[in-house]
Amino acid sequence: MVVRAIGALVGLCLSVSPVTSQQVPPDESDAVELIEMMLGRVPSRYQTPLAAMHGSTELYTRTHDQARAKEPGALGVWILFGDLALRSVDAGLSQSYAADMLPLYRQQPEDFLAVLSAAPWLAPSACHHLSTHFGSEDRPESGRLPFLTSEKDRFASALPTPTAAACLNALATPK
Amino acid sequence: MSYTINVVRKNGTGTLTFKSGSVNISETCWWDQDVVIDAGSYTGYATRMANKTDGTDGGNREAIWLGLNVPYNGDGNTANGFFIHKGTSASWSDGCIVMPGAKVYQMWSEITPKESGNITVNITDETVERGRPQDWDCTRQMHSLWGGMPAFD
């Protein structure tokens, strides 16, 4: 019953949202799964906690693939999932974001920053994941400074001033 | 078949031990010092991390999942994504327990069936006693407040 209500709510929100070529709604069942995870529930589409763990990694892979393929709206959903991973201290997913977020930023920096500009509250987690790319899983720290040097002007021009400053500070600070 | 993994933590590193059949592992392990799983006993599942493609056998990364609602940092918070998996230092961890990949693979391969809560993971902290008892002043039959023997008059 509750799941139906959430699904209906998501459907209602999506149906009244202005849909442009850049804002295609996420898959409804994926959206429900994200909401249930935000609420600390085991997503109802899975029968067991183990299945839910595997489901969350499949959701990660699916949304990451969609973002890499530049499916409209997918990048924002993937970044939102990264925010959830960090806030919920999901260690496995956070490690994946540390590995994968910076390459995706490099692939489509303008789109990436457009997501953060539209939803600045996502910037702290996104910039955390960008920063932890350097130095984690034996990746070299040496790439941090060149990345900052090459990207700081782009961040400054694309993001609100305090958001850009906080993001650049996070990027300058090794964990 | 059930299995037991023991992790004893001390001074920032730990020792993971696992015995089954001919496999006898005692290996140094690490974790993120900012996200520390509470000492306790957890049900583990031998599985793979589907979004990590660097498994020792060429598949996805081999791991032991510690289940839902694992407490960390001793403050009542819980999380769902803690694993034991490969790594060469704490930089491989956002809260997971990591140890060299060959040892993880050896342990993981021994555990059957996979995807089953057939592992008990015991995490304990070994406390370190620091300092020494105060000196006994045999002339005054009391503990010296100064940490050393008083001068004889």
PDB file of N, CA, C and O in Angstrom, chain A residues 42 49-50 53-54 57 60-61 88-96 99-100 135-138 175, chain B residues 32 35 47-52 61 65 68 72 79 81-83 85 88 91-94 96 115:
ATOM      1  N   VAL A  42      14.454  -1.261   3.214  1.00  0.00           N
ATOM      2  CA  VAL A  42      14.891  -2.208   2.201  1.00  0.00           C
ATOM      3  C   VAL A  42      13.926  -2.066   1.036  1.00  0.00           C
ATOM      4  O   VAL A  42      12.716  -2.224   1.213  1.00  0.00           O
ATOM      5  N   PRO A  49      17.442  -8.925   2.102  1.00  0.00           N
ATOM      6  CA  PRO A  49      18.470  -7.886   2.214  1.00  0.00           C
ATOM      7  C   PRO A  49      19.627  -8.112   1.244  1.00  0.00           C
ATOM      8  O   PRO A  49      20.154  -7.140   0.673  1.00  0.00           O
ATOM      9  N   LEU A  50      20.032  -9.360   1.045  1.00  0.00           N
ATOM     10  CA  LEU A  50      21.125  -9.634   0.109  1.00  0.00           C
ATOM     11  C   LEU A  50      20.730  -9.221  -1.313  1.00  0.00           C
ATOM     12  O   LEU A  50      21.527  -8.609  -2.037  1.00  0.00           O
ATOM     13  N   MET A  53      20.988  -5.527  -1.551  1.00  0.00           N
ATOM     14  CA  MET A  53      22.378  -5.065  -1.707  1.00  0.00           C
ATOM     15  C   MET A  53      22.795  -5.203  -3.164  1.00  0.00           C
ATOM     16  O   MET A  53      23.357  -4.268  -3.757  1.00  0.00           O
ATOM     17  N   HIS A  54      22.518  -6.353  -3.743  1.00  0.00           N
ATOM     18  CA  HIS A  54      22.866  -6.523  -5.154  1.00  0.00           C
ATOM     19  C   HIS A  54      22.053  -5.561  -6.026  1.00  0.00           C
ATOM     20  O   HIS A  54      22.555  -5.029  -7.017  1.00  0.00           O
ATOM     21  N   THR A  57      23.656  -2.147  -6.182  1.00  0.00           N
ATOM     22  CA  THR A  57      24.818  -2.069  -7.081  1.00  0.00           C
ATOM     23  C   THR A  57      24.382  -2.134  -8.541  1.00  0.00           C
ATOM     24  O   THR A  57      24.985  -1.501  -9.407  1.00  0.00           O
ATOM     25  N   TYR A  60      23.228   1.254  -9.357  1.00  0.00           N
ATOM     26  CA  TYR A  60      24.421   2.077  -9.605  1.00  0.00           C
ATOM     27  C   TYR A  60      24.913   1.865 -11.038  1.00  0.00           C
ATOM     28  O   TYR A  60      25.137   2.828 -11.780  1.00  0.00           O
ATOM     29  N   THR A  61      25.090   0.617 -11.409  1.00  0.00           N
ATOM     30  CA  THR A  61      25.627   0.311 -12.741  1.00  0.00           C
ATOM     31  C   THR A  61      24.702   0.826 -13.834  1.00  0.00           C
ATOM     32  O   THR A  61      25.144   1.412 -14.828  1.00  0.00           O
ATOM     33  N   SER A  88      24.448   8.086   3.540  1.00  0.00           N
ATOM     34  CA  SER A  88      24.080   6.856   4.248  1.00  0.00           C
ATOM     35  C   SER A  88      25.297   6.013   4.587  1.00  0.00           C
ATOM     36  O   SER A  88      25.155   4.889   5.081  1.00  0.00           O
ATOM     37  N   VAL A  89      26.492   6.554   4.322  1.00  0.00           N
ATOM     38  CA  VAL A  89      27.753   5.859   4.619  1.00  0.00           C
ATOM     39  C   VAL A  89      27.734   4.454   4.011  1.00  0.00           C
ATOM     40  O   VAL A  89      28.044   3.465   4.661  1.00  0.00           O
ATOM     41  N   ASP A  90      27.362   4.398   2.743  1.00  0.00           N
ATOM     42  CA  ASP A  90      27.436   3.124   2.032  1.00  0.00           C
ATOM     43  C   ASP A  90      28.858   3.005   1.476  1.00  0.00           C
ATOM     44  O   ASP A  90      29.207   3.593   0.452  1.00  0.00           O
ATOM     45  N   ALA A  91      29.681   2.243   2.201  1.00  0.00           N
ATOM     46  CA  ALA A  91      31.116   2.212   1.886  1.00  0.00           C
ATOM     47  C   ALA A  91      31.371   1.661   0.486  1.00  0.00           C
ATOM     48  O   ALA A  91      32.196   2.194  -0.264  1.00  0.00           O
ATOM     49  N   GLY A  92      30.663   0.593   0.119  1.00  0.00           N
ATOM     50  CA  GLY A  92      30.892  -0.007  -1.187  1.00  0.00           C
ATOM     51  C   GLY A  92      30.548   0.947  -2.320  1.00  0.00           C
ATOM     52  O   GLY A  92      31.326   1.125  -3.264  1.00  0.00           O
ATOM     53  N   LEU A  93      29.392   1.602  -2.214  1.00  0.00           N
ATOM     54  CA  LEU A  93      28.996   2.537  -3.262  1.00  0.00           C
ATOM     55  C   LEU A  93      29.895   3.773  -3.273  1.00  0.00           C
ATOM     56  O   LEU A  93      30.239   4.290  -4.333  1.00  0.00           O
ATOM     57  N   SER A  94      30.294   4.241  -2.094  1.00  0.00           N
ATOM     58  CA  SER A  94      31.167   5.417  -2.043  1.00  0.00           C
ATOM     59  C   SER A  94      32.491   5.144  -2.746  1.00  0.00           C
ATOM     60  O   SER A  94      33.039   6.023  -3.425  1.00  0.00           O
ATOM     61  N   GLN A  95      33.009   3.926  -2.592  1.00  0.00           N
ATOM     62  CA  GLN A  95      34.248   3.577  -3.291  1.00  0.00           C
ATOM     63  C   GLN A  95      34.041   3.592  -4.795  1.00  0.00           C
ATOM     64  O   GLN A  95      34.927   3.993  -5.559  1.00  0.00           O
ATOM     65  N   SER A  96      32.877   3.157  -5.225  1.00  0.00           N
ATOM     66  CA  SER A  96      32.595   3.179  -6.659  1.00  0.00           C
ATOM     67  C   SER A  96      32.514   4.604  -7.173  1.00  0.00           C
ATOM     68  O   SER A  96      33.026   4.920  -8.258  1.00  0.00           O
ATOM     69  N   ALA A  99      35.863   6.132  -7.607  1.00  0.00           N
ATOM     70  CA  ALA A  99      36.556   5.677  -8.826  1.00  0.00           C
ATOM     71  C   ALA A  99      35.937   6.275 -10.083  1.00  0.00           C
ATOM     72  O   ALA A  99      36.653   6.631 -11.022  1.00  0.00           O
ATOM     73  N   ASP A 100      34.616   6.409 -10.113  1.00  0.00           N
ATOM     74  CA  ASP A 100      33.932   6.658 -11.386  1.00  0.00           C
ATOM     75  C   ASP A 100      33.474   8.089 -11.618  1.00  0.00           C
ATOM     76  O   ASP A 100      33.156   8.459 -12.749  1.00  0.00           O
ATOM     77  N   GLY A 135      44.171   9.480  -4.692  1.00  0.00           N
ATOM     78  CA  GLY A 135      44.736   8.870  -3.493  1.00  0.00           C
ATOM     79  C   GLY A 135      44.041   7.604  -3.039  1.00  0.00           C
ATOM     80  O   GLY A 135      44.621   6.830  -2.267  1.00  0.00           O
ATOM     81  N   SER A 136      42.818   7.368  -3.490  1.00  0.00           N
ATOM     82  CA  SER A 136      42.153   6.149  -3.031  1.00  0.00           C
ATOM     83  C   SER A 136      42.434   4.991  -3.986  1.00  0.00           C
ATOM     84  O   SER A 136      42.693   5.206  -5.177  1.00  0.00           O
ATOM     85  N   GLU A 137      42.395   3.813  -3.446  1.00  0.00           N
ATOM     86  CA  GLU A 137      42.650   2.576  -4.197  1.00  0.00           C
ATOM     87  C   GLU A 137      43.952   2.675  -4.999  1.00  0.00           C
ATOM     88  O   GLU A 137      44.021   2.233  -6.149  1.00  0.00           O
ATOM     89  N   ASP A 138      44.956   3.251  -4.371  1.00  0.00           N
ATOM     90  CA  ASP A 138      46.301   3.379  -4.949  1.00  0.00           C
ATOM     91  C   ASP A 138      46.355   4.309  -6.166  1.00  0.00           C
ATOM     92  O   ASP A 138      47.369   4.330  -6.874  1.00  0.00           O
ATOM     93  N   LYS A 175      41.884  13.612   1.543  1.00  0.00           N
ATOM     94  CA  LYS A 175      41.177  13.022   2.677  1.00  0.00           C
ATOM     95  C   LYS A 175      42.166  12.696   3.789  1.00  0.00           C
ATOM     96  O   LYS A 175      43.220  12.173   3.527  1.00  0.00           O
TER      97      LYS A 175
ATOM     98  N   ASP B  32      39.239   2.441   7.093  1.00  0.00           N
ATOM     99  CA  ASP B  32      39.175   3.904   7.176  1.00  0.00           C
ATOM    100  C   ASP B  32      39.009   4.296   8.646  1.00  0.00           C
ATOM    101  O   ASP B  32      38.037   3.894   9.288  1.00  0.00           O
ATOM    102  N   VAL B  35      35.592   5.915   9.617  1.00  0.00           N
ATOM    103  CA  VAL B  35      34.366   5.111   9.625  1.00  0.00           C
ATOM    104  C   VAL B  35      34.751   3.729  10.138  1.00  0.00           C
ATOM    105  O   VAL B  35      35.242   2.883   9.394  1.00  0.00           O
ATOM    106  N   THR B  47      30.351 -12.959  -1.549  1.00  0.00           N
ATOM    107  CA  THR B  47      29.664 -12.451  -2.726  1.00  0.00           C
ATOM    108  C   THR B  47      30.667 -11.725  -3.612  1.00  0.00           C
ATOM    109  O   THR B  47      31.876 -11.869  -3.430  1.00  0.00           O
ATOM    110  N   ARG B  48      30.164 -10.988  -4.562  1.00  0.00           N
ATOM    111  CA  ARG B  48      31.012 -10.133  -5.394  1.00  0.00           C
ATOM    112  C   ARG B  48      30.431  -8.728  -5.409  1.00  0.00           C
ATOM    113  O   ARG B  48      29.213  -8.567  -5.311  1.00  0.00           O
ATOM    114  N   MET B  49      31.310  -7.731  -5.555  1.00  0.00           N
ATOM    115  CA  MET B  49      30.865  -6.344  -5.660  1.00  0.00           C
ATOM    116  C   MET B  49      30.633  -6.067  -7.145  1.00  0.00           C
ATOM    117  O   MET B  49      31.584  -5.933  -7.925  1.00  0.00           O
ATOM    118  N   ALA B  50      29.362  -5.957  -7.504  1.00  0.00           N
ATOM    119  CA  ALA B  50      28.999  -5.975  -8.922  1.00  0.00           C
ATOM    120  C   ALA B  50      29.547  -4.787  -9.708  1.00  0.00           C
ATOM    121  O   ALA B  50      29.709  -4.874 -10.922  1.00  0.00           O
ATOM    122  N   ASN B  51      29.815  -3.686  -9.029  1.00  0.00           N
ATOM    123  CA  ASN B  51      30.307  -2.517  -9.772  1.00  0.00           C
ATOM    124  C   ASN B  51      31.810  -2.317  -9.624  1.00  0.00           C
ATOM    125  O   ASN B  51      32.326  -1.243  -9.885  1.00  0.00           O
ATOM    126  N   LYS B  52      32.509  -3.356  -9.193  1.00  0.00           N
ATOM    127  CA  LYS B  52      33.972  -3.350  -9.172  1.00  0.00           C
ATOM    128  C   LYS B  52      34.443  -4.523 -10.014  1.00  0.00           C
ATOM    129  O   LYS B  52      34.145  -5.680  -9.696  1.00  0.00           O
ATOM    130  N   ARG B  61      34.845  -7.983  -8.192  1.00  0.00           N
ATOM    131  CA  ARG B  61      35.659  -8.076  -6.981  1.00  0.00           C
ATOM    132  C   ARG B  61      35.035  -9.023  -5.947  1.00  0.00           C
ATOM    133  O   ARG B  61      33.874  -8.855  -5.574  1.00  0.00           O
ATOM    134  N   TRP B  65      30.206  -9.598   2.387  1.00  0.00           N
ATOM    135  CA  TRP B  65      29.281  -8.530   2.783  1.00  0.00           C
ATOM    136  C   TRP B  65      28.841  -8.750   4.234  1.00  0.00           C
ATOM    137  O   TRP B  65      28.538  -9.892   4.620  1.00  0.00           O
ATOM    138  N   LEU B  68      22.946  -5.924   6.649  1.00  0.00           N
ATOM    139  CA  LEU B  68      22.263  -4.647   6.867  1.00  0.00           C
ATOM    140  C   LEU B  68      22.501  -4.130   8.283  1.00  0.00           C
ATOM    141  O   LEU B  68      22.750  -4.897   9.206  1.00  0.00           O
ATOM    142  N   TYR B  72      28.418   1.644  13.328  1.00  0.00           N
ATOM    143  CA  TYR B  72      29.779   2.153  13.172  1.00  0.00           C
ATOM    144  C   TYR B  72      29.982   3.406  14.013  1.00  0.00           C
ATOM    145  O   TYR B  72      29.024   4.075  14.400  1.00  0.00           O
ATOM    146  N   ALA B  79      24.892   1.315   8.875  1.00  0.00           N
ATOM    147  CA  ALA B  79      25.001   1.404   7.417  1.00  0.00           C
ATOM    148  C   ALA B  79      24.944   0.003   6.820  1.00  0.00           C
ATOM    149  O   ALA B  79      25.122  -1.000   7.525  1.00  0.00           O
ATOM    150  N   GLY B  81      26.536  -0.980   3.668  1.00  0.00           N
ATOM    151  CA  GLY B  81      27.461  -1.294   2.570  1.00  0.00           C
ATOM    152  C   GLY B  81      28.873  -1.646   3.002  1.00  0.00           C
ATOM    153  O   GLY B  81      29.822  -1.312   2.288  1.00  0.00           O
ATOM    154  N   PHE B  82      29.018  -2.305   4.137  1.00  0.00           N
ATOM    155  CA  PHE B  82      30.362  -2.683   4.595  1.00  0.00           C
ATOM    156  C   PHE B  82      30.725  -4.074   4.082  1.00  0.00           C
ATOM    157  O   PHE B  82      29.923  -5.013   4.159  1.00  0.00           O
ATOM    158  N   PHE B  83      31.952  -4.184   3.597  1.00  0.00           N
ATOM    159  CA  PHE B  83      32.471  -5.450   3.077  1.00  0.00           C
ATOM    160  C   PHE B  83      33.862  -5.717   3.649  1.00  0.00           C
ATOM    161  O   PHE B  83      34.533  -4.803   4.140  1.00  0.00           O
ATOM    162  N   HIS B  85      37.125  -6.789   1.668  1.00  0.00           N
ATOM    163  CA  HIS B  85      37.532  -6.963   0.271  1.00  0.00           C
ATOM    164  C   HIS B  85      39.000  -6.627   0.111  1.00  0.00           C
ATOM    165  O   HIS B  85      39.684  -6.246   1.075  1.00  0.00           O
ATOM    166  N   THR B  88      45.268  -2.580  -0.337  1.00  0.00           N
ATOM    167  CA  THR B  88      46.657  -2.586   0.128  1.00  0.00           C
ATOM    168  C   THR B  88      46.911  -1.586   1.253  1.00  0.00           C
ATOM    169  O   THR B  88      48.014  -1.511   1.775  1.00  0.00           O
ATOM    170  N   SER B  91      43.498   3.386   2.250  1.00  0.00           N
ATOM    171  CA  SER B  91      42.984   4.209   1.144  1.00  0.00           C
ATOM    172  C   SER B  91      42.007   3.427   0.268  1.00  0.00           C
ATOM    173  O   SER B  91      41.338   4.006  -0.575  1.00  0.00           O
ATOM    174  N   TRP B  92      41.933   2.138   0.473  1.00  0.00           N
ATOM    175  CA  TRP B  92      40.964   1.317  -0.263  1.00  0.00           C
ATOM    176  C   TRP B  92      39.639   1.215   0.489  1.00  0.00           C
ATOM    177  O   TRP B  92      38.749   0.472   0.076  1.00  0.00           O
ATOM    178  N   SER B  93      39.529   1.898   1.596  1.00  0.00           N
ATOM    179  CA  SER B  93      38.375   1.709   2.473  1.00  0.00           C
ATOM    180  C   SER B  93      37.616   3.003   2.689  1.00  0.00           C
ATOM    181  O   SER B  93      38.213   4.058   2.899  1.00  0.00           O
ATOM    182  N   ASP B  94      36.292   2.916   2.637  1.00  0.00           N
ATOM    183  CA  ASP B  94      35.418   3.976   3.137  1.00  0.00           C
ATOM    184  C   ASP B  94      34.658   3.433   4.336  1.00  0.00           C
ATOM    185  O   ASP B  94      33.539   3.865   4.609  1.00  0.00           O
ATOM    186  N   CYS B  96      35.059  -0.177   4.861  1.00  0.00           N
ATOM    187  CA  CYS B  96      35.256  -1.615   4.687  1.00  0.00           C
ATOM    188  C   CYS B  96      36.561  -2.052   5.344  1.00  0.00           C
ATOM    189  O   CYS B  96      37.442  -1.241   5.610  1.00  0.00           O
ATOM    190  N   GLU B 115      26.781 -16.428  -1.553  1.00  0.00           N
ATOM    191  CA  GLU B 115      25.477 -15.746  -1.419  1.00  0.00           C
ATOM    192  C   GLU B 115      24.628 -16.352  -0.292  1.00  0.00           C
ATOM    193  O   GLU B 115      23.414 -16.485  -0.413  1.00  0.00           O
TER     194      GLU B 115
END
